[in-house]
Amino acid sequence: MGNRQTINGKGTKKKGLAVRLKAHWQLYVLLFPALLYFAVFCYGPMYGVQLAFKNYNALDGITGSPWVGFTHFERFFHSYQFGKLLKNTLSLSVMQMLFGFPLPIVLALCLNYARSAKFKKFVQTITYAPHFISIVVLVGMLNIFFSVNGGLVNGVITALGGEAVLFMGKERYFRPLFVGSGIWQNMGWNAIIYLAALSGVNPELHEAAVADGAGKLSRVWHIDLPAIRPTIIIMLILNCGQLMGLGFEKAFLMQNSLNVGKSEIIATYVYKIGLLDAQYGFATAVGLFNSVINFVLLLTVNYISGKVSETSLW
C-alpha cells in the first residue's frame, strides 16, 4: 500500500511538471538560451580542471596525460612568488573593498535626498557614464593624464613649482591608481541597486520623523540604512566571494617592468605561465587555488551573515 502511494506520488509530481511546462512553455523557451550559455561557457570548461592534477602532454590530450596529484599545488605553495602574489592580490582586493564598497551607498543616499530633479539626473549621468568605458580606454586615459610629458596631473604639479612624478612607473602609486580609477568607473553604476532599494522606503516614515523634529542624518541612520540593510549585506557577501577575483585585464595593462613588484597578481601570473610559458597544468592549479579561496570566502561570509543578521544568499 505504501509503495503504491509512493508511485502515485511520483506520478503526480511528473504530471504536475508536465502541466507547468505545457502551460508556460514560452517562459522556458526564453530561459533556455541563458541555461545554454552557462552550460557551454561556465560548466563545460570545468572539464579542464583535471589539468591541475595532471602532467599535461599535448600528444596524449587531457584524458591521456598522467596524473601527478597535488604536485602543481605544492610547487606553487613552495614558490618564492607565492607570498608576493598572495599579498599583492589581497592588498588590492581589500583596498577595493574598504574604499569601493561604502562609496556607492553614500552616493545613493546623497542622490536620494537631492531636491532638484535636474541636478539628480545630471549627477546620475555623470557618475554612471564611466562604467561604459572599456578597460583599455580607461588605462589609456590613466597613461595620458599621469604622463610625465604633457600629462594633466604633472602639468598642475609643475605649474605649482613641483617636479614631475612618474606615476605609472613607481610601485607605490600602482595601488592608489588601480583602486581609485576602479572607484571612479564603477561607483555610479553600483549605486543603482541602492537607489532602487531606497525607492521602496515608505515615505510616511520620513514624514513622521520630520514631524518629530528628526534631521537628515538621523533619518538616514534610523530609516534609510535599516531599510536597505538586507541589500547591503547581500552585496557585501557577493563582494567577499570575489575578493581574490581581481580582473586580469586592468592589472595587466597597467603593469610594466618598473611596477611589476606590486602589479603582479595571481591573474596575471596565471596568464604568463599558462599561455606564454605553456605550463598548462601548473597554471590550472594556480587558477583553481584562487577559485577555491573565493568559494570558501563566499560560504564563510554567507554563513556568518546568516547567523548574525539572518540575511544570507541561501
PDB file of N, CA, C and O in Angstrom, residues 173-233:
ATOM      1  N   TYR A 173      52.644  53.973  -6.365  1.00  0.00           N
ATOM      2  CA  TYR A 173      51.465  54.625  -6.923  1.00  0.00           C
ATOM      3  C   TYR A 173      50.528  53.648  -7.635  1.00  0.00           C
ATOM      4  O   TYR A 173      49.425  54.041  -8.023  1.00  0.00           O
ATOM      5  N   PHE A 174      50.953  52.410  -7.806  1.00  0.00           N
ATOM      6  CA  PHE A 174      50.129  51.473  -8.574  1.00  0.00           C
ATOM      7  C   PHE A 174      48.800  51.193  -7.885  1.00  0.00           C
ATOM      8  O   PHE A 174      47.732  51.266  -8.503  1.00  0.00           O
ATOM      9  N   ARG A 175      48.834  50.866  -6.598  1.00  0.00           N
ATOM     10  CA  ARG A 175      47.604  50.505  -5.891  1.00  0.00           C
ATOM     11  C   ARG A 175      46.626  51.678  -5.793  1.00  0.00           C
ATOM     12  O   ARG A 175      45.428  51.501  -6.054  1.00  0.00           O
ATOM     13  N   PRO A 176      47.074  52.886  -5.430  1.00  0.00           N
ATOM     14  CA  PRO A 176      46.114  54.010  -5.414  1.00  0.00           C
ATOM     15  C   PRO A 176      45.495  54.283  -6.779  1.00  0.00           C
ATOM     16  O   PRO A 176      44.297  54.564  -6.870  1.00  0.00           O
ATOM     17  N   LEU A 177      46.292  54.180  -7.852  1.00  0.00           N
ATOM     18  CA  LEU A 177      45.759  54.411  -9.187  1.00  0.00           C
ATOM     19  C   LEU A 177      44.787  53.305  -9.586  1.00  0.00           C
ATOM     20  O   LEU A 177      43.733  53.567 -10.177  1.00  0.00           O
ATOM     21  N   PHE A 178      45.121  52.066  -9.267  1.00  0.00           N
ATOM     22  CA  PHE A 178      44.270  50.933  -9.611  1.00  0.00           C
ATOM     23  C   PHE A 178      42.927  51.025  -8.890  1.00  0.00           C
ATOM     24  O   PHE A 178      41.860  50.910  -9.500  1.00  0.00           O
ATOM     25  N   VAL A 179      42.980  51.253  -7.589  1.00  0.00           N
ATOM     26  CA  VAL A 179      41.753  51.300  -6.792  1.00  0.00           C
ATOM     27  C   VAL A 179      40.962  52.568  -7.079  1.00  0.00           C
ATOM     28  O   VAL A 179      39.732  52.529  -7.238  1.00  0.00           O
ATOM     29  N   GLY A 180      41.653  53.702  -7.163  1.00  0.00           N
ATOM     30  CA  GLY A 180      40.959  54.970  -7.397  1.00  0.00           C
ATOM     31  C   GLY A 180      40.245  55.010  -8.738  1.00  0.00           C
ATOM     32  O   GLY A 180      39.102  55.468  -8.829  1.00  0.00           O
ATOM     33  N   SER A 181      40.902  54.522  -9.783  1.00  0.00           N
ATOM     34  CA  SER A 181      40.258  54.500 -11.103  1.00  0.00           C
ATOM     35  C   SER A 181      39.080  53.536 -11.118  1.00  0.00           C
ATOM     36  O   SER A 181      38.070  53.784 -11.788  1.00  0.00           O
ATOM     37  N   GLY A 182      39.179  52.435 -10.369  1.00  0.00           N
ATOM     38  CA  GLY A 182      38.068  51.492 -10.288  1.00  0.00           C
ATOM     39  C   GLY A 182      36.866  52.097  -9.583  1.00  0.00           C
ATOM     40  O   GLY A 182      35.716  51.875  -9.996  1.00  0.00           O
ATOM     41  N   ILE A 183      37.113  52.857  -8.524  1.00  0.00           N
ATOM     42  CA  ILE A 183      36.017  53.520  -7.814  1.00  0.00           C
ATOM     43  C   ILE A 183      35.353  54.546  -8.719  1.00  0.00           C
ATOM     44  O   ILE A 183      34.118  54.630  -8.800  1.00  0.00           O
ATOM     45  N   TRP A 184      36.167  55.334  -9.424  1.00  0.00           N
ATOM     46  CA  TRP A 184      35.624  56.342 -10.333  1.00  0.00           C
ATOM     47  C   TRP A 184      34.779  55.704 -11.430  1.00  0.00           C
ATOM     48  O   TRP A 184      33.729  56.238 -11.812  1.00  0.00           O
ATOM     49  N   GLN A 185      35.200  54.566 -11.913  1.00  0.00           N
ATOM     50  CA  GLN A 185      34.497  53.926 -13.025  1.00  0.00           C
ATOM     51  C   GLN A 185      33.200  53.238 -12.590  1.00  0.00           C
ATOM     52  O   GLN A 185      32.224  53.221 -13.344  1.00  0.00           O
ATOM     53  N   ASN A 186      33.166  52.666 -11.394  1.00  0.00           N
ATOM     54  CA  ASN A 186      32.035  51.809 -11.017  1.00  0.00           C
ATOM     55  C   ASN A 186      31.158  52.350  -9.904  1.00  0.00           C
ATOM     56  O   ASN A 186      30.124  51.742  -9.602  1.00  0.00           O
ATOM     57  N   MET A 187      31.530  53.460  -9.279  1.00  0.00           N
ATOM     58  CA  MET A 187      30.768  53.946  -8.137  1.00  0.00           C
ATOM     59  C   MET A 187      29.332  54.294  -8.520  1.00  0.00           C
ATOM     60  O   MET A 187      28.374  53.883  -7.853  1.00  0.00           O
ATOM     61  N   GLY A 188      29.151  55.025  -9.592  1.00  0.00           N
ATOM     62  CA  GLY A 188      27.807  55.411 -10.006  1.00  0.00           C
ATOM     63  C   GLY A 188      26.950  54.234 -10.414  1.00  0.00           C
ATOM     64  O   GLY A 188      25.758  54.168 -10.090  1.00  0.00           O
ATOM     65  N   TRP A 189      27.557  53.286 -11.104  1.00  0.00           N
ATOM     66  CA  TRP A 189      26.802  52.108 -11.547  1.00  0.00           C
ATOM     67  C   TRP A 189      26.390  51.246 -10.357  1.00  0.00           C
ATOM     68  O   TRP A 189      25.264  50.758 -10.305  1.00  0.00           O
ATOM     69  N   ASN A 190      27.291  51.067  -9.400  1.00  0.00           N
ATOM     70  CA  ASN A 190      26.964  50.259  -8.222  1.00  0.00           C
ATOM     71  C   ASN A 190      25.928  50.915  -7.328  1.00  0.00           C
ATOM     72  O   ASN A 190      25.280  50.237  -6.526  1.00  0.00           O
ATOM     73  N   ALA A 191      25.771  52.235  -7.457  1.00  0.00           N
ATOM     74  CA  ALA A 191      24.788  52.933  -6.635  1.00  0.00           C
ATOM     75  C   ALA A 191      23.357  52.691  -7.108  1.00  0.00           C
ATOM     76  O   ALA A 191      22.407  52.987  -6.363  1.00  0.00           O
ATOM     77  N   ILE A 192      23.181  52.160  -8.318  1.00  0.00           N
ATOM     78  CA  ILE A 192      21.831  51.972  -8.868  1.00  0.00           C
ATOM     79  C   ILE A 192      21.001  51.063  -7.981  1.00  0.00           C
ATOM     80  O   ILE A 192      19.829  51.346  -7.689  1.00  0.00           O
ATOM     81  N   ILE A 193      21.589  49.956  -7.543  1.00  0.00           N
ATOM     82  CA  ILE A 193      20.823  48.986  -6.757  1.00  0.00           C
ATOM     83  C   ILE A 193      20.415  49.565  -5.410  1.00  0.00           C
ATOM     84  O   ILE A 193      19.317  49.265  -4.896  1.00  0.00           O
ATOM     85  N   TYR A 194      21.253  50.429  -4.835  1.00  0.00           N
ATOM     86  CA  TYR A 194      20.896  51.053  -3.556  1.00  0.00           C
ATOM     87  C   TYR A 194      19.813  52.116  -3.748  1.00  0.00           C
ATOM     88  O   TYR A 194      18.942  52.286  -2.883  1.00  0.00           O
ATOM     89  N   LEU A 195      19.866  52.818  -4.879  1.00  0.00           N
ATOM     90  CA  LEU A 195      18.799  53.773  -5.180  1.00  0.00           C
ATOM     91  C   LEU A 195      17.467  53.056  -5.357  1.00  0.00           C
ATOM     92  O   LEU A 195      16.416  53.552  -4.924  1.00  0.00           O
ATOM     93  N   ALA A 196      17.513  51.886  -6.004  1.00  0.00           N
ATOM     94  CA  ALA A 196      16.291  51.102  -6.175  1.00  0.00           C
ATOM     95  C   ALA A 196      15.742  50.646  -4.824  1.00  0.00           C
ATOM     96  O   ALA A 196      14.524  50.654  -4.599  1.00  0.00           O
ATOM     97  N   ALA A 197      16.643  50.254  -3.927  1.00  0.00           N
ATOM     98  CA  ALA A 197      16.195  49.837  -2.594  1.00  0.00           C
ATOM     99  C   ALA A 197      15.631  51.006  -1.802  1.00  0.00           C
ATOM    100  O   ALA A 197      14.629  50.870  -1.081  1.00  0.00           O
ATOM    101  N   LEU A 198      16.241  52.190  -1.943  1.00  0.00           N
ATOM    102  CA  LEU A 198      15.758  53.369  -1.226  1.00  0.00           C
ATOM    103  C   LEU A 198      14.397  53.825  -1.732  1.00  0.00           C
ATOM    104  O   LEU A 198      13.618  54.431  -0.986  1.00  0.00           O
ATOM    105  N   SER A 199      14.114  53.546  -2.998  1.00  0.00           N
ATOM    106  CA  SER A 199      12.813  53.942  -3.539  1.00  0.00           C
ATOM    107  C   SER A 199      11.667  53.167  -2.901  1.00  0.00           C
ATOM    108  O   SER A 199      10.502  53.580  -3.001  1.00  0.00           O
ATOM    109  N   GLY A 200      11.971  52.047  -2.256  1.00  0.00           N
ATOM    110  CA  GLY A 200      10.946  51.246  -1.607  1.00  0.00           C
ATOM    111  C   GLY A 200      10.686  51.634  -0.161  1.00  0.00           C
ATOM    112  O   GLY A 200       9.837  51.010   0.503  1.00  0.00           O
ATOM    113  N   VAL A 201      11.406  52.635   0.344  1.00  0.00           N
ATOM    114  CA  VAL A 201      11.189  53.078   1.727  1.00  0.00           C
ATOM    115  C   VAL A 201       9.860  53.835   1.813  1.00  0.00           C
ATOM    116  O   VAL A 201       9.568  54.705   0.985  1.00  0.00           O
ATOM    117  N   ASN A 202       9.088  53.528   2.802  1.00  0.00           N
ATOM    118  CA  ASN A 202       7.773  54.157   2.984  1.00  0.00           C
ATOM    119  C   ASN A 202       7.935  55.652   3.294  1.00  0.00           C
ATOM    120  O   ASN A 202       8.554  56.014   4.299  1.00  0.00           O
ATOM    121  N   PRO A 203       7.384  56.543   2.449  1.00  0.00           N
ATOM    122  CA  PRO A 203       7.529  57.994   2.702  1.00  0.00           C
ATOM    123  C   PRO A 203       6.900  58.435   4.012  1.00  0.00           C
ATOM    124  O   PRO A 203       7.305  59.459   4.586  1.00  0.00           O
ATOM    125  N   GLU A 204       5.916  57.679   4.488  1.00  0.00           N
ATOM    126  CA  GLU A 204       5.265  58.062   5.742  1.00  0.00           C
ATOM    127  C   GLU A 204       6.239  58.012   6.918  1.00  0.00           C
ATOM    128  O   GLU A 204       6.071  58.763   7.894  1.00  0.00           O
ATOM    129  N   LEU A 205       7.244  57.140   6.834  1.00  0.00           N
ATOM    130  CA  LEU A 205       8.243  57.079   7.907  1.00  0.00           C
ATOM    131  C   LEU A 205       9.027  58.381   7.976  1.00  0.00           C
ATOM    132  O   LEU A 205       9.305  58.903   9.073  1.00  0.00           O
ATOM    133  N   HIS A 206       9.388  58.933   6.819  1.00  0.00           N
ATOM    134  CA  HIS A 206      10.115  60.200   6.792  1.00  0.00           C
ATOM    135  C   HIS A 206       9.221  61.349   7.253  1.00  0.00           C
ATOM    136  O   HIS A 206       9.672  62.265   7.954  1.00  0.00           O
ATOM    137  N   GLU A 207       7.956  61.323   6.857  1.00  0.00           N
ATOM    138  CA  GLU A 207       7.040  62.380   7.270  1.00  0.00           C
ATOM    139  C   GLU A 207       6.878  62.393   8.785  1.00  0.00           C
ATOM    140  O   GLU A 207       6.864  63.454   9.426  1.00  0.00           O
ATOM    141  N   ALA A 208       6.770  61.200   9.367  1.00  0.00           N
ATOM    142  CA  ALA A 208       6.628  61.113  10.821  1.00  0.00           C
ATOM    143  C   ALA A 208       7.907  61.567  11.517  1.00  0.00           C
ATOM    144  O   ALA A 208       7.854  62.246  12.561  1.00  0.00           O
ATOM    145  N   ALA A 209       9.065  61.203  10.928  1.00  0.00           N
ATOM    146  CA  ALA A 209      10.343  61.604  11.528  1.00  0.00           C
ATOM    147  C   ALA A 209      10.521  63.115  11.463  1.00  0.00           C
ATOM    148  O   ALA A 209      10.996  63.746  12.424  1.00  0.00           O
ATOM    149  N   VAL A 210      10.136  63.737  10.337  1.00  0.00           N
ATOM    150  CA  VAL A 210      10.235  65.189  10.205  1.00  0.00           C
ATOM    151  C   VAL A 210       9.308  65.882  11.194  1.00  0.00           C
ATOM    152  O   VAL A 210       9.654  66.907  11.808  1.00  0.00           O
ATOM    153  N   ALA A 211       8.116  65.318  11.370  1.00  0.00           N
ATOM    154  CA  ALA A 211       7.168  65.892  12.335  1.00  0.00           C
ATOM    155  C   ALA A 211       7.711  65.833  13.757  1.00  0.00           C
ATOM    156  O   ALA A 211       7.410  66.708  14.591  1.00  0.00           O
ATOM    157  N   ASP A 212       8.526  64.826  14.037  1.00  0.00           N
ATOM    158  CA  ASP A 212       9.125  64.697  15.376  1.00  0.00           C
ATOM    159  C   ASP A 212      10.409  65.501  15.514  1.00  0.00           C
ATOM    160  O   ASP A 212      11.054  65.465  16.566  1.00  0.00           O
ATOM    161  N   GLY A 213      10.816  66.201  14.443  1.00  0.00           N
ATOM    162  CA  GLY A 213      11.999  67.046  14.511  1.00  0.00           C
ATOM    163  C   GLY A 213      13.300  66.369  14.146  1.00  0.00           C
ATOM    164  O   GLY A 213      14.383  66.893  14.440  1.00  0.00           O
ATOM    165  N   ALA A 214      13.246  65.212  13.495  1.00  0.00           N
ATOM    166  CA  ALA A 214      14.468  64.494  13.108  1.00  0.00           C
ATOM    167  C   ALA A 214      15.135  65.169  11.917  1.00  0.00           C
ATOM    168  O   ALA A 214      14.462  65.583  10.965  1.00  0.00           O
ATOM    169  N   GLY A 215      16.451  65.292  11.966  1.00  0.00           N
ATOM    170  CA  GLY A 215      17.210  65.842  10.857  1.00  0.00           C
ATOM    171  C   GLY A 215      17.503  64.793   9.810  1.00  0.00           C
ATOM    172  O   GLY A 215      17.141  63.622   9.938  1.00  0.00           O
ATOM    173  N   LYS A 216      18.227  65.199   8.744  1.00  0.00           N
ATOM    174  CA  LYS A 216      18.525  64.280   7.644  1.00  0.00           C
ATOM    175  C   LYS A 216      19.435  63.133   8.083  1.00  0.00           C
ATOM    176  O   LYS A 216      19.211  61.981   7.717  1.00  0.00           O
ATOM    177  N   LEU A 217      20.466  63.460   8.860  1.00  0.00           N
ATOM    178  CA  LEU A 217      21.376  62.414   9.312  1.00  0.00           C
ATOM    179  C   LEU A 217      20.657  61.392  10.191  1.00  0.00           C
ATOM    180  O   LEU A 217      20.899  60.179  10.092  1.00  0.00           O
ATOM    181  N   SER A 218      19.771  61.881  11.037  1.00  0.00           N
ATOM    182  CA  SER A 218      19.010  60.983  11.888  1.00  0.00           C
ATOM    183  C   SER A 218      18.081  60.101  11.066  1.00  0.00           C
ATOM    184  O   SER A 218      17.930  58.905  11.346  1.00  0.00           O
ATOM    185  N   ARG A 219      17.474  60.658  10.028  1.00  0.00           N
ATOM    186  CA  ARG A 219      16.600  59.876   9.153  1.00  0.00           C
ATOM    187  C   ARG A 219      17.376  58.844   8.359  1.00  0.00           C
ATOM    188  O   ARG A 219      16.912  57.720   8.149  1.00  0.00           O
ATOM    189  N   VAL A 220      18.568  59.221   7.924  1.00  0.00           N
ATOM    190  CA  VAL A 220      19.419  58.264   7.203  1.00  0.00           C
ATOM    191  C   VAL A 220      19.781  57.100   8.109  1.00  0.00           C
ATOM    192  O   VAL A 220      19.723  55.924   7.699  1.00  0.00           O
ATOM    193  N   TRP A 221      20.157  57.402   9.349  1.00  0.00           N
ATOM    194  CA  TRP A 221      20.635  56.374  10.275  1.00  0.00           C
ATOM    195  C   TRP A 221      19.506  55.462  10.767  1.00  0.00           C
ATOM    196  O   TRP A 221      19.698  54.245  10.884  1.00  0.00           O
ATOM    197  N   HIS A 222      18.339  56.018  11.019  1.00  0.00           N
ATOM    198  CA  HIS A 222      17.261  55.249  11.641  1.00  0.00           C
ATOM    199  C   HIS A 222      16.205  54.739  10.651  1.00  0.00           C
ATOM    200  O   HIS A 222      15.409  53.873  11.012  1.00  0.00           O
ATOM    201  N   ILE A 223      16.187  55.276   9.430  1.00  0.00           N
ATOM    202  CA  ILE A 223      15.168  54.859   8.463  1.00  0.00           C
ATOM    203  C   ILE A 223      15.790  54.240   7.222  1.00  0.00           C
ATOM    204  O   ILE A 223      15.495  53.089   6.858  1.00  0.00           O
ATOM    205  N   ASP A 224      16.663  54.998   6.542  1.00  0.00           N
ATOM    206  CA  ASP A 224      17.183  54.554   5.248  1.00  0.00           C
ATOM    207  C   ASP A 224      18.117  53.353   5.376  1.00  0.00           C
ATOM    208  O   ASP A 224      17.955  52.348   4.669  1.00  0.00           O
ATOM    209  N   LEU A 225      19.105  53.462   6.250  1.00  0.00           N
ATOM    210  CA  LEU A 225      20.071  52.368   6.384  1.00  0.00           C
ATOM    211  C   LEU A 225      19.429  51.065   6.862  1.00  0.00           C
ATOM    212  O   LEU A 225      19.726  49.993   6.318  1.00  0.00           O
ATOM    213  N   PRO A 226      18.540  51.088   7.878  1.00  0.00           N
ATOM    214  CA  PRO A 226      17.872  49.823   8.236  1.00  0.00           C
ATOM    215  C   PRO A 226      17.031  49.252   7.097  1.00  0.00           C
ATOM    216  O   PRO A 226      16.914  48.030   6.960  1.00  0.00           O
ATOM    217  N   ALA A 227      16.450  50.132   6.268  1.00  0.00           N
ATOM    218  CA  ALA A 227      15.612  49.646   5.174  1.00  0.00           C
ATOM    219  C   ALA A 227      16.425  48.951   4.092  1.00  0.00           C
ATOM    220  O   ALA A 227      15.959  47.976   3.479  1.00  0.00           O
ATOM    221  N   ILE A 228      17.625  49.444   3.821  1.00  0.00           N
ATOM    222  CA  ILE A 228      18.445  48.850   2.759  1.00  0.00           C
ATOM    223  C   ILE A 228      19.512  47.909   3.315  1.00  0.00           C
ATOM    224  O   ILE A 228      20.378  47.455   2.564  1.00  0.00           O
ATOM    225  N   ARG A 229      19.471  47.633   4.616  1.00  0.00           N
ATOM    226  CA  ARG A 229      20.479  46.755   5.219  1.00  0.00           C
ATOM    227  C   ARG A 229      20.525  45.377   4.564  1.00  0.00           C
ATOM    228  O   ARG A 229      21.631  44.870   4.288  1.00  0.00           O
ATOM    229  N   PRO A 230      19.394  44.712   4.266  1.00  0.00           N
ATOM    230  CA  PRO A 230      19.488  43.409   3.580  1.00  0.00           C
ATOM    231  C   PRO A 230      20.205  43.497   2.235  1.00  0.00           C
ATOM    232  O   PRO A 230      20.992  42.607   1.886  1.00  0.00           O
ATOM    233  N   THR A 231      19.943  44.571   1.492  1.00  0.00           N
ATOM    234  CA  THR A 231      20.619  44.756   0.200  1.00  0.00           C
ATOM    235  C   THR A 231      22.116  44.946   0.395  1.00  0.00           C
ATOM    236  O   THR A 231      22.931  44.387  -0.349  1.00  0.00           O
ATOM    237  N   ILE A 232      22.489  45.736   1.407  1.00  0.00           N
ATOM    238  CA  ILE A 232      23.910  45.962   1.688  1.00  0.00           C
ATOM    239  C   ILE A 232      24.598  44.656   2.057  1.00  0.00           C
ATOM    240  O   ILE A 232      25.712  44.367   1.600  1.00  0.00           O
ATOM    241  N   ILE A 233      23.942  43.838   2.864  1.00  0.00           N
ATOM    242  CA  ILE A 233      24.539  42.576   3.301  1.00  0.00           C
ATOM    243  C   ILE A 233      24.728  41.623   2.123  1.00  0.00           C
ATOM    244  O   ILE A 233      25.775  40.986   1.976  1.00  0.00           O
TER     245      ILE A 233
END
